[in-house]
mmCIF file of C-alpha atoms and ligand atoms in Angstrom:
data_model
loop_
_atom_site.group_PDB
_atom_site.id
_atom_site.type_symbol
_atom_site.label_atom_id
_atom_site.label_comp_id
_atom_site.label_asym_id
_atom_site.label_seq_id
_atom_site.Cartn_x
_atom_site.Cartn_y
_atom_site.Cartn_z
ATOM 1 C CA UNK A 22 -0.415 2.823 -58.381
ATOM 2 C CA UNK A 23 -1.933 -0.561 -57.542
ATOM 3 C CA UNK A 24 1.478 -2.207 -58.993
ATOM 4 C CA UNK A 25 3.395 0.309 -56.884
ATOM 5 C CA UNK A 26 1.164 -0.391 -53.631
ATOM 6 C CA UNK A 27 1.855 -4.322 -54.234
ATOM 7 C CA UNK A 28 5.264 -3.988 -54.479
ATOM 8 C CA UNK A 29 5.562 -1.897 -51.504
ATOM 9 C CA UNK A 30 2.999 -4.365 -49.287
ATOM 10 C CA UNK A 31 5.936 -7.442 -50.566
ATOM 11 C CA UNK A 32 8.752 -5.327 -49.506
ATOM 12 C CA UNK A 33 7.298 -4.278 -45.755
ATOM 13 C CA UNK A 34 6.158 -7.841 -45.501
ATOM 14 C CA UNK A 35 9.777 -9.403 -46.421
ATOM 15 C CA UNK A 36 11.211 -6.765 -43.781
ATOM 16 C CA UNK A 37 8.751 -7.709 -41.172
ATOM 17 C CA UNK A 38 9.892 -11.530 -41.723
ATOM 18 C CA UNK A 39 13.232 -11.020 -41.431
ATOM 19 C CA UNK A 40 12.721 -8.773 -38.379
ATOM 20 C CA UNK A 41 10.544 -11.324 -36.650
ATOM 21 C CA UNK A 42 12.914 -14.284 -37.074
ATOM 22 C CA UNK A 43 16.039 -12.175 -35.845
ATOM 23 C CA UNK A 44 13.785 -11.379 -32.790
ATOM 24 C CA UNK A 45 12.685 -15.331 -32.694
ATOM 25 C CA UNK A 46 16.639 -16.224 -32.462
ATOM 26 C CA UNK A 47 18.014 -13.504 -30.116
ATOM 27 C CA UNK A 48 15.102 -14.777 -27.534
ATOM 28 C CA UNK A 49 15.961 -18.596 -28.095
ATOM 29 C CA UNK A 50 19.903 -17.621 -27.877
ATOM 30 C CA UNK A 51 18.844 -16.046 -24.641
ATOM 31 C CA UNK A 52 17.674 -18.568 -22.335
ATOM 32 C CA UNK A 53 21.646 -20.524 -23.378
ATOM 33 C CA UNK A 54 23.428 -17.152 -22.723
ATOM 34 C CA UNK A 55 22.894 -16.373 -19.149
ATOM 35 C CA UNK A 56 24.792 -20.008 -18.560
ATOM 36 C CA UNK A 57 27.348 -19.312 -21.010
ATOM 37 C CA UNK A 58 28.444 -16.453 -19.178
ATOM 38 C CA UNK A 59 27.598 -13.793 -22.285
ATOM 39 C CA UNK A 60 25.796 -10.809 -19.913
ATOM 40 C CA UNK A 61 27.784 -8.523 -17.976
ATOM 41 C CA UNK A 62 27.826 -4.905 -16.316
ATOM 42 C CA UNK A 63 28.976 -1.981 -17.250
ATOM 43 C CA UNK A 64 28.737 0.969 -14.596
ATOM 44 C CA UNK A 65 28.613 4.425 -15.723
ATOM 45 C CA UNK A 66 29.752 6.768 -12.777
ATOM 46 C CA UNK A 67 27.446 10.254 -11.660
ATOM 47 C CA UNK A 68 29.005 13.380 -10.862
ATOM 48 C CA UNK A 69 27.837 15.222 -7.666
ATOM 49 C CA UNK A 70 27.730 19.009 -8.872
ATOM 50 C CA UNK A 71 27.624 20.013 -5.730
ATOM 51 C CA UNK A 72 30.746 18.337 -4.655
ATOM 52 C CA UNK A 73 32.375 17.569 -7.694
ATOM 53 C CA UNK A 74 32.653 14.111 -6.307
ATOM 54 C CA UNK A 75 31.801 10.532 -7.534
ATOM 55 C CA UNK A 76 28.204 9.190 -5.305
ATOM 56 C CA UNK A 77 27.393 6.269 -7.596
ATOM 57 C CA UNK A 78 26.967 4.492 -10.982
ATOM 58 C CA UNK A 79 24.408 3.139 -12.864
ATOM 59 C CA UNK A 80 24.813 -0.648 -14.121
ATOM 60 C CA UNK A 81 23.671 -1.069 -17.273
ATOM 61 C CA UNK A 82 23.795 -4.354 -19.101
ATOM 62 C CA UNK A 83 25.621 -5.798 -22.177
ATOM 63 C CA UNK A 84 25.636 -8.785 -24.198
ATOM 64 C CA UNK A 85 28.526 -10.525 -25.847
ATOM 65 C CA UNK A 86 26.866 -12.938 -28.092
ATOM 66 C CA UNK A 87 29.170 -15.461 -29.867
ATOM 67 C CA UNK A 88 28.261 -14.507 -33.178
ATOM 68 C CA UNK A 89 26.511 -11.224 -33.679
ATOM 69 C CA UNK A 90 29.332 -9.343 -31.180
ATOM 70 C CA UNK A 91 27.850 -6.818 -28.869
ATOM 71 C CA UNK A 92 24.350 -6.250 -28.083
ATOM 72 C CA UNK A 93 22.582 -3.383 -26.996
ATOM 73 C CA UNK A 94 19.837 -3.603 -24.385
ATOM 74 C CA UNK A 95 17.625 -1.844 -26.374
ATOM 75 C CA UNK A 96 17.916 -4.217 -28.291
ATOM 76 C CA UNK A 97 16.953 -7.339 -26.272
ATOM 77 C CA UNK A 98 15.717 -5.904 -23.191
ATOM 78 C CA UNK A 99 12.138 -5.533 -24.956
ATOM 79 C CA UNK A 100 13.106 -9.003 -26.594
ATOM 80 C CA UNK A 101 13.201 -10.389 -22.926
ATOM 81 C CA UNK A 102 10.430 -8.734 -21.462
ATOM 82 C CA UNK A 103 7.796 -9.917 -24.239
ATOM 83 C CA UNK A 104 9.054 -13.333 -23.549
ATOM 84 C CA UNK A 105 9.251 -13.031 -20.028
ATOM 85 C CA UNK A 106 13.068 -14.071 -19.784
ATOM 86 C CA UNK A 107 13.629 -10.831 -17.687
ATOM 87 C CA UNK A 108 12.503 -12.644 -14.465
ATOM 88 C CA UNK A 109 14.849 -14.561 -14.551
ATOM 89 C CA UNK A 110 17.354 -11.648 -15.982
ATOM 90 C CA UNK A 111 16.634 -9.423 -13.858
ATOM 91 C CA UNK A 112 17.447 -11.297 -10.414
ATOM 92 C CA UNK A 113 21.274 -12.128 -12.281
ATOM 93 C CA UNK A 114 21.530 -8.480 -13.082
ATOM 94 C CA UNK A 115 20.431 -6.933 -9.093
ATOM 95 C CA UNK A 116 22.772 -10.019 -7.868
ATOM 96 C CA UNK A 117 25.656 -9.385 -10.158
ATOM 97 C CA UNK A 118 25.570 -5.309 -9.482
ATOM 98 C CA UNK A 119 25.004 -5.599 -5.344
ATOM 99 C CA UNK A 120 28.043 -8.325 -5.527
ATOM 100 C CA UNK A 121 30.352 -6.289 -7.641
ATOM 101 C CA UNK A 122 29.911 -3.026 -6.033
ATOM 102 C CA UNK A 123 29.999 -4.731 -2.120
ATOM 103 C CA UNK A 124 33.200 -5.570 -3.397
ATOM 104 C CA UNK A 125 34.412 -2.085 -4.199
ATOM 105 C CA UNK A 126 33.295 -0.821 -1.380
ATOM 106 C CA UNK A 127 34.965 -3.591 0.861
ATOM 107 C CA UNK A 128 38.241 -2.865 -1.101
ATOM 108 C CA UNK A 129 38.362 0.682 -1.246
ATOM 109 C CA UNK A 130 36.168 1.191 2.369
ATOM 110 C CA UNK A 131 34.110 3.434 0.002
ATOM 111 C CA UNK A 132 30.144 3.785 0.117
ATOM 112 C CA UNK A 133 29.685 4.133 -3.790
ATOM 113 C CA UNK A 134 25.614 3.959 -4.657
ATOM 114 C CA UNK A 135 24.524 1.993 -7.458
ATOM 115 C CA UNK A 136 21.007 1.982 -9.622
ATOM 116 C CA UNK A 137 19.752 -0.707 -11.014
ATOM 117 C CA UNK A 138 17.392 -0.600 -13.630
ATOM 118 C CA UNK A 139 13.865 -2.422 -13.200
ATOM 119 C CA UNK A 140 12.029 -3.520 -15.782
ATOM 120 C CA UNK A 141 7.679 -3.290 -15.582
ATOM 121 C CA UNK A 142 7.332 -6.985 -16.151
ATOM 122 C CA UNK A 143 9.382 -7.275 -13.036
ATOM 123 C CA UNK A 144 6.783 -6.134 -10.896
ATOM 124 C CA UNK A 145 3.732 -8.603 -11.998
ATOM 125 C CA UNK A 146 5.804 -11.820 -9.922
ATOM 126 C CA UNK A 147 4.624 -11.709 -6.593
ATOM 127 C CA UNK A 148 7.962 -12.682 -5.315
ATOM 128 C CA UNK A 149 9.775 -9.651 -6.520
ATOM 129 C CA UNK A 150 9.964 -7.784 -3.148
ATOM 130 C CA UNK A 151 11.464 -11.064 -1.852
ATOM 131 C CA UNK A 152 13.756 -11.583 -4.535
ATOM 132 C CA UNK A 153 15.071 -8.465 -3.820
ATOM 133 C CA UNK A 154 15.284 -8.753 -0.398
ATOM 134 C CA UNK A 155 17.550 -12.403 -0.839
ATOM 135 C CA UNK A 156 20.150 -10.870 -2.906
ATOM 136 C CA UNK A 157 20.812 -7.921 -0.425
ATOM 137 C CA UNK A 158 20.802 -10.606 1.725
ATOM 138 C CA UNK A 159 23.211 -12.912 0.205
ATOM 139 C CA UNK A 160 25.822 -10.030 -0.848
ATOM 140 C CA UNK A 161 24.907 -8.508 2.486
ATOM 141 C CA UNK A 162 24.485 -5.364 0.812
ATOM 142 C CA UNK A 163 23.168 -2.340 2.244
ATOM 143 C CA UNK A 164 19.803 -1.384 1.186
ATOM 144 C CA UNK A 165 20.611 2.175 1.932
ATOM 145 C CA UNK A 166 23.405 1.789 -1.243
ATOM 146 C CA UNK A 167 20.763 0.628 -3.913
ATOM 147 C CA UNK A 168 18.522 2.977 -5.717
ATOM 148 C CA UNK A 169 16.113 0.820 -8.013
ATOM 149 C CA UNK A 170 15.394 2.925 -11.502
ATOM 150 C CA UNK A 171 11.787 2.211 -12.806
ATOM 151 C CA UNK A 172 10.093 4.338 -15.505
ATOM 152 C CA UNK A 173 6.639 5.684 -15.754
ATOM 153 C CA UNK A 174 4.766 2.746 -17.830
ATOM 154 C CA UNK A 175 5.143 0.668 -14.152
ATOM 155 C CA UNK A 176 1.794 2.876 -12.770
ATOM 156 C CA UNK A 177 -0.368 1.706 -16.012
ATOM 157 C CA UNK A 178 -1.609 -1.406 -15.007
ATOM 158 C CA UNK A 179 -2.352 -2.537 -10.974
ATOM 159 C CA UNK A 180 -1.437 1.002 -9.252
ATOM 160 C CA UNK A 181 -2.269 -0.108 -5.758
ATOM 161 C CA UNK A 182 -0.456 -3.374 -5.672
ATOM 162 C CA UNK A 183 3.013 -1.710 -7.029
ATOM 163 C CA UNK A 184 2.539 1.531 -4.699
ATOM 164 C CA UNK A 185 2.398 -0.792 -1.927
ATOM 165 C CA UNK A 186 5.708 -2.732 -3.133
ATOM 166 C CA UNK A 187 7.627 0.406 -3.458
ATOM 167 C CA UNK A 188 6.685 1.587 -0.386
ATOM 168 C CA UNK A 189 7.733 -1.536 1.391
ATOM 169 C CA UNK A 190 11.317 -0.799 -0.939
ATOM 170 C CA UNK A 191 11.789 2.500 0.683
ATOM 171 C CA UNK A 192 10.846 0.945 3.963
ATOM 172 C CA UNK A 193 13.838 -1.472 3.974
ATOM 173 C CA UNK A 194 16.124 1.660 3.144
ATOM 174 C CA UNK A 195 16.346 1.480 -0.662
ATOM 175 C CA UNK A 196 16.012 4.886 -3.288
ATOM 176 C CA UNK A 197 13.200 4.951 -5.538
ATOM 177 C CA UNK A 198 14.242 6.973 -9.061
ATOM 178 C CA UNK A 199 11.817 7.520 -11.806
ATOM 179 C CA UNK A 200 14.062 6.864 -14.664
ATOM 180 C CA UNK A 201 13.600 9.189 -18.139
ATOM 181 C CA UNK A 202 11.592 11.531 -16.474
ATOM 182 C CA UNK A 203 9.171 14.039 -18.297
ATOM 183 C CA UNK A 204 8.781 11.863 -21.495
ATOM 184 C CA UNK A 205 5.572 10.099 -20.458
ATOM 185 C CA UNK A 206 2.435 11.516 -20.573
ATOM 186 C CA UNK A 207 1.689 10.877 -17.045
ATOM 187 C CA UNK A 208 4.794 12.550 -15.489
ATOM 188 C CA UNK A 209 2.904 14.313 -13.128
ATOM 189 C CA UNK A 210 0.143 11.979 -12.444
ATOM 190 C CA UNK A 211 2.788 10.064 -11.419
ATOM 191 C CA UNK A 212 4.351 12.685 -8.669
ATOM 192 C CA UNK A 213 1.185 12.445 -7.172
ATOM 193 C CA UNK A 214 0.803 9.136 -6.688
ATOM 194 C CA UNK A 215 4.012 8.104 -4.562
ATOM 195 C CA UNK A 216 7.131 9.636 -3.133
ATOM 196 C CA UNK A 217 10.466 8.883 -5.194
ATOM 197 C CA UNK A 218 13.116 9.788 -3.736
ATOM 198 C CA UNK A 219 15.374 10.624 -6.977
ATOM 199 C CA UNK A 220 14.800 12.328 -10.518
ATOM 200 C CA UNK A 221 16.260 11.270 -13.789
ATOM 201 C CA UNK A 222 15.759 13.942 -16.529
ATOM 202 C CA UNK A 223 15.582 12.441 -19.940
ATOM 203 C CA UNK A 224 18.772 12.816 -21.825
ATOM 204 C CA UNK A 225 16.071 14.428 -24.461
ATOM 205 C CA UNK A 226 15.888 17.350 -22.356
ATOM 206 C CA UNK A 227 19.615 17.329 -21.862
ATOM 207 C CA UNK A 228 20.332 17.362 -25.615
ATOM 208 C CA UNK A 229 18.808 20.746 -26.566
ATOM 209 C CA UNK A 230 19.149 23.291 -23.405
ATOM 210 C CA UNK A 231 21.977 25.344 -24.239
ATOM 211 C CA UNK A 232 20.163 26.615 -27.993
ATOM 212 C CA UNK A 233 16.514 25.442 -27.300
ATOM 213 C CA UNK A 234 15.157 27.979 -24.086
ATOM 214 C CA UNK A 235 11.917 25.832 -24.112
ATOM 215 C CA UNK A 236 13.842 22.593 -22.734
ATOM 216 C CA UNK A 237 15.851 24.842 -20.536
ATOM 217 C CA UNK A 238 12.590 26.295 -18.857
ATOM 218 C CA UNK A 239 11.651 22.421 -18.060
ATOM 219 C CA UNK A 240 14.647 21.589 -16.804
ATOM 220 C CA UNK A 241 14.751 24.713 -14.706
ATOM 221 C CA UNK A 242 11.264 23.887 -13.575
ATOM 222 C CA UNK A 243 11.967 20.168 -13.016
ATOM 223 C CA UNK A 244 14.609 21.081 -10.942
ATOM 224 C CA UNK A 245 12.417 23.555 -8.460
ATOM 225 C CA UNK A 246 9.851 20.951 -8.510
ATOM 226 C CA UNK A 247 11.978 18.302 -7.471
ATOM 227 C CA UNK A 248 13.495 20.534 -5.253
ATOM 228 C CA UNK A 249 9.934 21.595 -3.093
ATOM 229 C CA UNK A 250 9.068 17.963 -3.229
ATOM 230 C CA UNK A 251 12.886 16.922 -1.653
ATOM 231 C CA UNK A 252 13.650 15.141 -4.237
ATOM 232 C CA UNK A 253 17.175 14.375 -6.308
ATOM 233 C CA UNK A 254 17.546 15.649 -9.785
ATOM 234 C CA UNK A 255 20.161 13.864 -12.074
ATOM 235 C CA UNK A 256 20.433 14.843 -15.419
ATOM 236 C CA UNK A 257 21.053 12.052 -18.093
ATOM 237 C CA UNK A 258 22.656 11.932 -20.856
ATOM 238 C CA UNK A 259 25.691 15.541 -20.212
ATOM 239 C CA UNK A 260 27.613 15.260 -23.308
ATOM 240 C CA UNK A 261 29.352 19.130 -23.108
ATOM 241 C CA UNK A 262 30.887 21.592 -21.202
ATOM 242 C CA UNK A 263 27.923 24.083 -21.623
ATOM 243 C CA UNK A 264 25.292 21.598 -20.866
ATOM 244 C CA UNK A 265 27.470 20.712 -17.279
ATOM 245 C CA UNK A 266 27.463 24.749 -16.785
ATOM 246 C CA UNK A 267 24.300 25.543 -17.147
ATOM 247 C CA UNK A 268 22.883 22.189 -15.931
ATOM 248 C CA UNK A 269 24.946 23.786 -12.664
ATOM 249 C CA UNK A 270 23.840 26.981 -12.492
ATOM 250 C CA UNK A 271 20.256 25.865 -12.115
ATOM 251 C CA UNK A 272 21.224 23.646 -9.320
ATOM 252 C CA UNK A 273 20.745 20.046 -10.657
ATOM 253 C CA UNK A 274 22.091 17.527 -8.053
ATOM 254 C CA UNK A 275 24.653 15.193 -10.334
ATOM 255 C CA UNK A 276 25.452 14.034 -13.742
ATOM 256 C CA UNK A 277 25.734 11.270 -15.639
ATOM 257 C CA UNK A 278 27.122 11.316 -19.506
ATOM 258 C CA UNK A 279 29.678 10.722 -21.801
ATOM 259 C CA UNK A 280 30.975 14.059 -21.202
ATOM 260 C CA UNK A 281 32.153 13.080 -17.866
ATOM 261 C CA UNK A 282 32.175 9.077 -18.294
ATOM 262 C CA UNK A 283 31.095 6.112 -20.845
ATOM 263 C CA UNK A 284 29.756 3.518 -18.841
ATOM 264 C CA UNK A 285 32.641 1.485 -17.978
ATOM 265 C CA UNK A 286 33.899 -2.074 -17.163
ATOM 266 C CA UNK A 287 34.362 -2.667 -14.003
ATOM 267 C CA UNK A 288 38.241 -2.465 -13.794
ATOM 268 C CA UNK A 289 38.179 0.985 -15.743
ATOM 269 C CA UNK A 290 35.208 2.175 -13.031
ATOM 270 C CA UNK A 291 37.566 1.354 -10.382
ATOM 271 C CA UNK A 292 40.731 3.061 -12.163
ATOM 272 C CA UNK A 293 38.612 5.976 -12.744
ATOM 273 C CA UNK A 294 37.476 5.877 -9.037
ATOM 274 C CA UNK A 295 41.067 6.314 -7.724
ATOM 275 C CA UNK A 296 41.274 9.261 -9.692
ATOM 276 C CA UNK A 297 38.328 11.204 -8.843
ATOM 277 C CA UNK A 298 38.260 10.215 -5.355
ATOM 278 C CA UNK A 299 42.567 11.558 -4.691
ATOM 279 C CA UNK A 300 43.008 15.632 -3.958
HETATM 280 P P1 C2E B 16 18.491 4.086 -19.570
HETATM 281 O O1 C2E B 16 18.148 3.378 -18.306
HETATM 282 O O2 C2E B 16 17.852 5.414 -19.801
HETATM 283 O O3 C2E B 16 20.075 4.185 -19.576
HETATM 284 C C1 C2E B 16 20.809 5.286 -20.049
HETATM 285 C C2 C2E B 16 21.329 5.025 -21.438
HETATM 286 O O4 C2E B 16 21.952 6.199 -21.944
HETATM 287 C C3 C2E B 16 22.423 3.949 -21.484
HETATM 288 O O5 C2E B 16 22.280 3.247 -22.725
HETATM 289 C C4 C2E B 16 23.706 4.776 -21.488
HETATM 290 O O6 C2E B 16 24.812 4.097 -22.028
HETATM 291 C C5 C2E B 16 23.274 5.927 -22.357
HETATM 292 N N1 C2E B 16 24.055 7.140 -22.115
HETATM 293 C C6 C2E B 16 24.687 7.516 -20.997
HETATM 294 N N2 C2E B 16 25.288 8.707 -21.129
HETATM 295 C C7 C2E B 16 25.017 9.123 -22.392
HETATM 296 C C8 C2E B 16 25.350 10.311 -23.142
HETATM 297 O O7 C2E B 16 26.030 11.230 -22.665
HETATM 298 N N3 C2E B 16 24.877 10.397 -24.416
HETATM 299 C C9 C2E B 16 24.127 9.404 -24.979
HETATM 300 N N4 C2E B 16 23.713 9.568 -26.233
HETATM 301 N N5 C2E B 16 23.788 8.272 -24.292
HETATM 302 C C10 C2E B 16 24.218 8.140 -23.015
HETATM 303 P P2 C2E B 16 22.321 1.653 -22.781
HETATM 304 O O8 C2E B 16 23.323 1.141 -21.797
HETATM 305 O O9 C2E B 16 22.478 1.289 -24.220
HETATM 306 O O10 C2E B 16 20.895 1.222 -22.269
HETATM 307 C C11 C2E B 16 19.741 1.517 -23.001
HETATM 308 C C12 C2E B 16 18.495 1.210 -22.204
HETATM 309 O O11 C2E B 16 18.365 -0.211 -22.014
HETATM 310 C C13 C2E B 16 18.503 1.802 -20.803
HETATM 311 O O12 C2E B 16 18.136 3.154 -20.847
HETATM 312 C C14 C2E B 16 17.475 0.918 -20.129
HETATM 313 O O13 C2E B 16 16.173 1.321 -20.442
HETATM 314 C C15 C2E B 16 17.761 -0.438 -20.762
HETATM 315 N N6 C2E B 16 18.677 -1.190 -19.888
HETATM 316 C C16 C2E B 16 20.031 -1.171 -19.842
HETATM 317 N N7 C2E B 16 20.501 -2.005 -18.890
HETATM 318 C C17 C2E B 16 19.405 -2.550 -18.289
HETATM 319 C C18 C2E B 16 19.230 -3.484 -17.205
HETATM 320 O O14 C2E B 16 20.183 -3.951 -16.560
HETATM 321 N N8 C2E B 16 17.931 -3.829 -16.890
HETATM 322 C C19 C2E B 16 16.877 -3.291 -17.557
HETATM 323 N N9 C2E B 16 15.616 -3.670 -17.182
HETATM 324 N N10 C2E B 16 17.011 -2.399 -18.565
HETATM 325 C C20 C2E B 16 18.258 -2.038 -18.927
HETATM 326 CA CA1 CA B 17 18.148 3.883 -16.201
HETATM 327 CA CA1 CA B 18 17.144 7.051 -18.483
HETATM 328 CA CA1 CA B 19 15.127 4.328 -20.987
#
């Protein structure tokens, strides 16, 4: 037993090396890839149900690093926020979104939304709400057309501070959503505490409703709740037919899922806008 546990200890420890110095690379590699042009956007478009129309897209970030190919955010997103590269991530990211999208709409005389996410770490620089405000500037972007995603870990640490910053958000005309809602253990807590103005349900949720009835009663509440408090419901993560149904039935707000889009480059998003936009 005390060979096996040894052995074991050696193997974990090995693992945990190799993990570490991957990590250690991808956040040196970083700092060199935002010059080299490696980040982009992809947007992935939401469904009105009540329309059946296109209202926005979420931009979600990719890297294309030169030797390891494509990198998933959840990959390095927690790679730059432990380093603290995401300040200076984040500000490309809000820039790069508000300047594609005021393009779009300039192009197309549209008024498509986008989200962009918001990372925690975002919100301990002081300048953030000024930040913000320069981009919009500098793309002169509508504030009413951005809805900034945060999730619930943003309330743990300085409440009154980041209340006071989202407020002033919503002041200047820009949507608060609470991104992956009902997986923290604070969902509610949270409600309380300050007025969103949109409602992502976790993809979680989303997976299991049309066999499990126990995530279909939470959505079905979610969706009164949200509803009483005014809010917008999207649910994440629609991969089916029966899921966009039922998800309809119990009058969720829009969609957003593979079953109606990928998240998509931006000269597929704008193909794919033609086409849902024409009768
Ligand atoms: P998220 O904000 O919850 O984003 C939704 C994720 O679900 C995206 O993964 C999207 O591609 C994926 N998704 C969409 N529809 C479906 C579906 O029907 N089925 C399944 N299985 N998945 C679906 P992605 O793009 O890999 O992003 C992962 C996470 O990384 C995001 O989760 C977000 O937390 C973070 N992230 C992505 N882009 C950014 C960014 O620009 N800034 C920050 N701070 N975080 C980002
Ligand atoms: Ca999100
Ligand atoms: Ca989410
Ligand atoms: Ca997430």
């Amino acid at each position: 037993i005390k060979e096996k546990g040894r052995a074991e200890y050696a193997f974990y420890h090995t693992q945990m090396s190799v993990d570490l110095a991957a990590r250690n690379r991808l956040d040196a590699d970083m700092e060199k890839a935002l010059e080299q042009k490696e980040f982009f956007l992809v947007y992935q478009p939401q469904l009105s149900l009540k329309t059946g129309k296109l209202i926005g897209c979420e931009a979600l970030i990719r890297w294309q690093h030169p030797t390891r190919g494509l990198i998933s955010p959840a990959e390095f997103i927690p790679v730059a926020e432990r380093t603290g590269f995401i300040n200076s991530l984040g500000p490309w990211i809000l820039d790069e979104a508000c300047r594609q999208v005021k393009a779009w709409n300039d192009e197309l005389s549209a008024s498509i939304r986008v989200a962009v996410n918001i990372s925690p770490i975002q919100f301990q620089r002081r300048d953030l709400l000024n930040s913000i405000k320069v981009v919009l500037e500098k793309n002169t972007f509508p504030p009413s057309q951005l809805e900034l995603e945060m999730t619930e870990t943003l309330m743990m640490t300085d409440t009154e501070r980041v209340l006071l910053i989202i407020q002033e958000l919503q002041e200047l005309g820009m949507q608060i959503s609470i991104d992956d809602f009902g997986t923290g253990y604070s969902s509610l807590a949270y409600l309380r505490k300050f007025d969103a103005n949109v409602l992502k349900i976790d993809r979680a949720f989303v997976n299991d409703m049309v066999t499990n009835i126990n995530d279909r009663a939470i959505i079905s509440a979610i969706i009164n709740m949200a509803n009483s408090l005014e809010y917008q419901v999207i649910a994440e993560g629609v991969e089916t037919t029966e899921q966009y149904v039922l998800l309809k039935e119990l009058g969720c707000h829009a969609i957003q899922g593979y079953w109606f889009s990928t998240p998509l480059p931006p000269d597929d998003f704008i193909r794919f806008y033609n086409q849902h936009t024409q009768n």
